[in-house]
Short mmCIF file of C-alpha atoms in Angstrom, two decimals:
data_model
loop_
_atom_site.label_atom_id
_atom_site.label_comp_id
_atom_site.label_asym_id
_atom_site.label_seq_id
_atom_site.Cartn_x
_atom_site.Cartn_y
_atom_site.Cartn_z
CA MET C 104 52.15 -35.78 7.30
CA ASP C 105 51.43 -32.14 8.11
CA LEU C 106 52.03 -29.10 5.91
CA HIS C 107 55.53 -28.45 7.19
CA ASP C 108 56.61 -32.04 6.63
CA PHE C 109 55.06 -32.02 3.16
CA ILE C 110 56.78 -28.87 1.90
CA THR C 111 60.10 -29.89 3.46
CA ALA C 112 59.95 -33.24 1.68
CA ALA C 113 58.89 -31.59 -1.59
CA ALA C 114 61.70 -29.03 -1.59
CA THR C 115 64.85 -29.52 -3.63
CA ALA C 116 67.97 -27.72 -2.43
CA ASP C 117 65.82 -25.40 -0.29
CA LEU C 118 63.62 -24.52 -3.27
CA LEU C 119 59.90 -25.31 -3.24
CA PRO C 120 58.56 -25.97 -6.76
CA TRP C 121 55.34 -24.28 -7.81
CA ALA C 122 53.64 -27.64 -8.44
CA ALA C 123 54.35 -28.70 -4.85
CA GLN C 124 53.09 -25.36 -3.54
CA ALA C 125 49.82 -25.76 -5.45
CA THR C 126 49.48 -29.40 -4.38
CA ALA C 127 50.02 -28.48 -0.73
CA ALA C 128 47.35 -25.79 -0.95
CA ALA C 129 44.80 -28.25 -2.34
CA ARG C 130 45.77 -31.05 0.05
CA PHE C 131 45.62 -28.97 3.24
CA GLY C 132 42.77 -26.63 2.28
CA LEU C 133 44.94 -23.52 2.15
CA THR C 134 45.63 -20.75 -0.31
CA VAL C 135 48.88 -20.87 -2.24
CA GLY C 136 49.77 -17.67 -0.40
CA GLN C 137 49.45 -19.39 2.96
CA VAL C 138 51.68 -22.21 1.71
CA GLU C 139 54.20 -19.67 0.42
CA GLU C 140 54.34 -17.90 3.77
CA ALA C 141 54.79 -21.20 5.60
CA ALA C 142 57.61 -22.20 3.25
CA LEU C 143 59.43 -18.90 3.63
CA ALA C 144 59.04 -19.03 7.41
CA ARG C 145 60.80 -22.42 7.36
CA GLY C 146 63.66 -21.08 5.26
CA LEU C 147 62.42 -22.56 1.97
CA MET C 148 62.43 -20.29 -1.06
CA PRO C 149 59.57 -20.79 -3.52
CA ALA C 150 61.31 -21.74 -6.75
CA ARG C 151 59.71 -18.84 -8.61
CA TYR C 152 61.96 -16.49 -6.58
CA GLN C 153 65.20 -18.42 -7.03
CA ARG C 154 66.66 -15.61 -9.18
CA ASN C 155 65.90 -13.21 -6.32
CA ARG C 156 67.98 -15.29 -3.96
CA GLN C 157 71.39 -13.84 -4.75
CA THR C 158 69.94 -10.37 -4.07
CA ILE C 159 67.20 -11.03 -1.51
CA THR C 160 67.60 -13.57 1.29
CA VAL C 161 64.78 -15.93 2.21
CA GLU C 162 64.21 -13.92 5.40
CA LYS C 163 63.82 -10.73 3.39
CA GLN C 164 61.64 -12.48 0.83
CA LEU C 165 59.34 -13.32 3.74
CA ARG C 166 59.36 -9.68 4.78
CA LEU C 167 58.31 -8.68 1.26
CA PHE C 168 55.58 -11.30 1.27
CA ARG C 169 54.19 -9.94 4.54
CA SER C 170 54.23 -6.37 3.23
CA ARG C 171 51.26 -4.39 1.97
CA ALA C 172 51.74 -1.96 -0.91
CA VAL C 173 49.07 0.43 -2.13
CA ILE C 174 49.34 1.46 -5.79
CA ILE C 175 47.42 4.61 -6.68
CA GLY C 176 46.70 4.41 -10.39
CA SER C 177 47.09 1.33 -12.60
CA GLY C 178 47.67 2.93 -15.98
CA GLY C 179 51.03 3.89 -17.49
CA LEU C 180 53.15 3.86 -14.34
CA GLY C 181 50.74 1.85 -12.22
CA GLY C 182 50.51 -1.14 -14.54
CA TYR C 183 54.26 -1.65 -14.39
CA LEU C 184 54.24 -1.06 -10.63
CA VAL C 185 51.65 -3.80 -10.16
CA GLU C 186 53.46 -6.21 -12.49
CA GLU C 187 56.87 -5.75 -10.90
CA LEU C 188 55.72 -5.74 -7.28
CA ALA C 189 53.79 -8.97 -7.85
CA ARG C 190 56.75 -10.64 -9.55
CA LEU C 191 59.05 -9.40 -6.78
CA GLY C 192 56.83 -11.15 -4.24
CA VAL C 193 55.19 -8.32 -2.29
CA GLY C 194 52.36 -10.35 -0.82
CA ASN C 195 49.52 -7.87 -0.45
CA LEU C 196 48.67 -5.30 -3.10
CA VAL C 197 45.87 -2.74 -3.12
CA VAL C 198 45.23 -1.26 -6.56
CA ILE C 199 43.19 1.93 -6.76
CA ASP C 200 42.00 3.41 -10.06
CA PRO C 201 38.58 4.75 -11.09
CA ASP C 202 39.18 4.48 -14.85
CA ILE C 203 38.59 2.00 -17.64
CA PHE C 204 40.99 1.17 -20.46
CA GLU C 205 40.68 3.32 -23.56
CA GLU C 206 42.32 3.03 -26.96
CA HIS C 207 44.89 5.75 -26.30
CA ASN C 208 46.26 3.63 -23.44
CA LEU C 209 47.45 0.87 -25.76
CA ASN C 210 50.80 2.44 -26.67
CA ARG C 211 52.24 2.31 -23.15
CA GLN C 212 50.02 0.71 -20.50
CA ILE C 213 51.26 -2.83 -20.01
CA LEU C 214 47.95 -4.12 -18.64
CA SER C 215 45.95 -2.87 -21.64
CA SER C 216 45.01 -4.74 -24.80
CA PRO C 217 42.32 -4.33 -27.47
CA ALA C 218 40.32 -7.11 -25.83
CA LEU C 219 40.30 -5.22 -22.52
CA LEU C 220 39.06 -1.85 -23.79
CA GLY C 221 36.24 -0.66 -21.56
CA ARG C 222 37.31 -2.87 -18.65
CA PRO C 223 38.14 -1.33 -15.23
CA LYS C 224 41.88 -0.89 -14.82
CA ALA C 225 41.92 -1.99 -11.18
CA ALA C 226 40.03 -5.22 -11.89
CA VAL C 227 42.30 -6.02 -14.83
CA ALA C 228 45.32 -5.46 -12.58
CA ALA C 229 43.94 -7.94 -10.05
CA ALA C 230 43.31 -10.51 -12.77
CA ARG C 231 46.84 -10.05 -14.09
CA VAL C 232 48.38 -10.66 -10.66
CA ALA C 233 46.25 -13.78 -10.19
CA GLU C 234 47.69 -15.04 -13.46
CA ILE C 235 51.38 -14.31 -12.84
CA ASN C 236 51.65 -14.82 -9.07
CA PRO C 237 48.58 -16.39 -7.46
CA ALA C 238 50.22 -16.28 -4.03
CA VAL C 239 49.80 -12.50 -3.94
CA THR C 240 46.58 -11.10 -2.48
CA VAL C 241 45.12 -8.21 -4.48
CA THR C 242 42.36 -5.81 -3.52
CA ALA C 243 41.00 -3.85 -6.49
CA ARG C 244 39.24 -0.56 -5.78
CA GLN C 245 37.55 1.16 -8.72
CA GLU C 246 37.45 4.60 -7.16
CA ALA C 247 39.43 7.80 -7.17
CA PHE C 248 41.84 8.60 -4.38
CA SER C 249 41.10 11.82 -2.50
CA ARG C 250 41.80 13.51 0.78
CA ASP C 251 38.36 12.33 1.97
CA ASN C 252 38.92 8.60 1.45
CA GLY C 253 42.71 8.56 1.66
CA HIS C 254 43.07 7.34 5.22
CA GLU C 255 40.73 4.41 4.60
CA LEU C 256 42.40 3.42 1.31
CA LEU C 257 45.92 3.57 2.75
CA ALA C 258 45.14 1.75 6.00
CA GLY C 259 47.70 -0.91 6.84
CA ALA C 260 50.13 -0.02 4.05
CA GLN C 261 53.88 -0.30 4.53
CA ILE C 262 54.54 1.54 1.24
CA VAL C 263 52.49 3.67 -1.17
CA MET C 264 53.28 3.93 -4.87
CA ASP C 265 52.35 7.06 -6.84
CA GLY C 266 51.08 6.15 -10.31
CA LEU C 267 48.88 9.21 -10.68
CA ASP C 268 48.52 11.75 -13.47
CA SER C 269 46.77 14.51 -11.52
CA ILE C 270 48.91 17.08 -9.74
CA ALA C 271 46.22 17.96 -7.21
CA THR C 272 45.70 14.31 -6.32
CA ARG C 273 49.46 13.74 -6.02
CA LEU C 274 49.62 16.55 -3.48
CA GLU C 275 46.69 15.07 -1.55
CA LEU C 276 48.41 11.69 -1.61
CA ALA C 277 51.64 13.16 -0.26
CA GLU C 278 49.67 14.89 2.49
CA SER C 279 47.83 11.69 3.46
CA CYS C 280 51.04 9.65 3.55
CA ARG C 281 52.70 12.34 5.65
CA THR C 282 49.80 12.35 8.12
CA LEU C 283 49.80 8.54 8.36
CA SER C 284 53.62 8.25 8.42
CA ILE C 285 53.64 5.86 5.45
CA PRO C 286 56.57 5.94 2.99
CA LEU C 287 55.58 7.21 -0.46
CA VAL C 288 57.50 6.56 -3.68
CA HIS C 289 56.73 9.26 -6.23
CA GLY C 290 57.13 8.88 -9.97
CA ALA C 291 56.12 11.12 -12.85
CA ILE C 292 56.63 10.97 -16.61
CA GLY C 293 56.33 13.10 -19.72
CA GLY C 294 57.72 12.33 -23.17
CA TRP C 295 61.37 11.33 -22.85
CA TYR C 296 61.55 12.57 -19.26
CA GLY C 297 60.76 11.29 -15.79
CA GLN C 298 61.42 11.80 -12.11
CA VAL C 299 61.49 9.66 -8.98
CA ALA C 300 61.69 10.62 -5.30
CA SER C 301 60.67 9.24 -1.92
CA GLN C 302 58.86 10.78 1.02
CA LEU C 303 59.63 8.97 4.26
CA PRO C 304 57.87 9.51 7.60
CA GLY C 305 58.64 12.99 8.87
CA ASP C 306 59.30 14.34 5.35
CA ASP C 307 57.24 16.64 3.15
CA LEU C 308 57.80 16.19 -0.58
CA SER C 309 54.90 18.46 -1.55
CA PRO C 310 56.88 21.69 -2.07
CA TYR C 311 59.00 19.95 -4.71
CA LEU C 312 56.18 18.39 -6.73
CA PHE C 313 55.48 20.45 -9.85
CA GLY C 314 56.23 23.80 -8.24
CA GLY C 315 54.89 26.62 -10.37
CA TRP C 316 52.99 24.30 -12.74
CA SER C 317 49.45 25.64 -13.05
CA GLU C 318 47.78 22.99 -15.22
CA PRO C 319 45.72 20.12 -13.69
CA LYS C 320 48.04 17.48 -15.14
CA GLY C 321 51.78 17.38 -15.69
CA VAL C 322 53.99 17.94 -18.70
CA GLU C 323 52.76 14.69 -20.28
CA THR C 324 49.77 16.65 -21.60
CA ARG C 325 52.21 18.46 -23.91
CA LEU C 326 54.89 15.82 -24.49
CA GLY C 327 52.86 12.60 -24.54
CA ASN C 328 54.22 9.33 -23.20
CA PRO C 329 55.95 6.61 -25.23
CA SER C 330 56.11 3.06 -23.92
CA PHE C 331 59.63 3.12 -22.50
CA THR C 332 59.24 6.11 -20.16
CA PRO C 333 56.70 4.59 -17.74
CA ALA C 334 58.57 1.28 -17.83
CA THR C 335 61.83 2.98 -16.81
CA VAL C 336 60.37 5.20 -14.09
CA ALA C 337 58.18 2.47 -12.61
CA SER C 338 61.15 0.09 -12.39
CA LEU C 339 63.10 2.68 -10.43
CA GLN C 340 60.08 3.19 -8.17
CA VAL C 341 59.87 -0.54 -7.46
CA ALA C 342 63.59 -0.71 -6.72
CA GLU C 343 63.12 2.17 -4.30
CA ALA C 344 60.13 0.47 -2.66
CA CYS C 345 62.09 -2.77 -2.27
CA LYS C 346 64.93 -0.93 -0.53
CA ILE C 347 62.54 0.88 1.81
CA LEU C 348 60.62 -2.28 2.72
CA LEU C 349 63.83 -4.20 3.39
CA GLY C 350 65.76 -1.36 5.02
CA GLU C 351 68.60 -1.66 2.53
CA GLY C 352 70.69 0.81 0.57
CA GLU C 353 70.21 4.56 0.32
CA SER C 354 66.71 5.76 -0.50
CA LEU C 355 65.89 8.87 -2.51
CA ARG C 356 65.13 10.77 0.66
CA ASN C 357 65.64 14.52 0.26
CA ARG C 358 66.77 14.04 -3.33
CA MET C 359 65.10 13.52 -6.68
CA ILE C 360 66.31 11.68 -9.76
CA PHE C 361 65.51 13.30 -13.10
CA MET C 362 65.76 11.24 -16.29
CA ASN C 363 66.34 12.54 -19.79
CA LEU C 364 66.07 9.42 -21.91
CA LEU C 365 66.52 11.37 -25.14
CA ASP C 366 70.11 12.20 -24.21
CA MET C 367 70.39 9.30 -21.72
CA GLU C 368 71.21 11.62 -18.85
CA PHE C 369 70.32 10.99 -15.21
CA SER C 370 70.63 13.85 -12.75
CA GLU C 371 70.27 13.94 -8.98
CA VAL C 372 68.86 17.09 -7.42
CA PRO C 373 69.14 17.55 -3.65
CA LEU C 374 65.94 18.61 -1.91
CA GLU C 375 66.20 20.67 1.23
CA PRO C 376 64.02 19.21 3.99
CA ALA C 377 60.74 21.13 4.17
CA PRO C 378 60.32 23.25 7.34
CA ALA C 379 57.76 20.82 8.79
CA ALA C 380 60.28 17.99 8.49
CA VAL C 381 63.31 19.78 9.94
CA GLY C 382 64.23 18.18 13.22
CA ALA C 383 61.75 15.33 12.70
#
């Protein structure tokens, strides 16, 4: 019996149980990710994704599994981005963050805990993914993103997720994604407020990021960040990434969503295409 026969026999109503996936990996000398890809390619949905199935077809689940997402920052926004992308089934994640967990992270950063203080955020993110979805491949890079290393760090990505807290680095990230023609999903938070937008190939989001703000970091330095703001914004970013990867729905291209969670108001602001993007 080969792998395909094994997983077909082990499936129930086109769902492959996790135990069978793990058994197949051990029996045939494969990773659970390789078994997952083989199952999806044969039209079998790993049972862990069965609640995706009414929203995401098995063919599109395979597309997600074969996608590579780069998450820049794995703190407040980034931790939720990593968690949700892994649970969604994006099969290849690159997590980039130079920092370690500190005590002030504990109020909002989902990957942090007292036991993990002093540990590198990127490595903790990789360990978390291995725990919740071992089929996902994670590359952890404990280094800061910059214009100098950006092309190397973003190589092969189908989507880039902005989980940064530095305005200058956000602008460098937008520039690198524009040069490489990689979609970028931007998110930013501060206090009760947040924003989300997308930069697709041919676009330039830079003129609309923190225009006129002169401080190195955003408004969060004045307003702080409670736990619910990064969770809300990151979830919208992941929904946006899912749509872009699958080619579904209307993305936040040339528009930005602003959230005021204090008054529970969501506003859409149209963004005029930047001159470099006009006619692209």
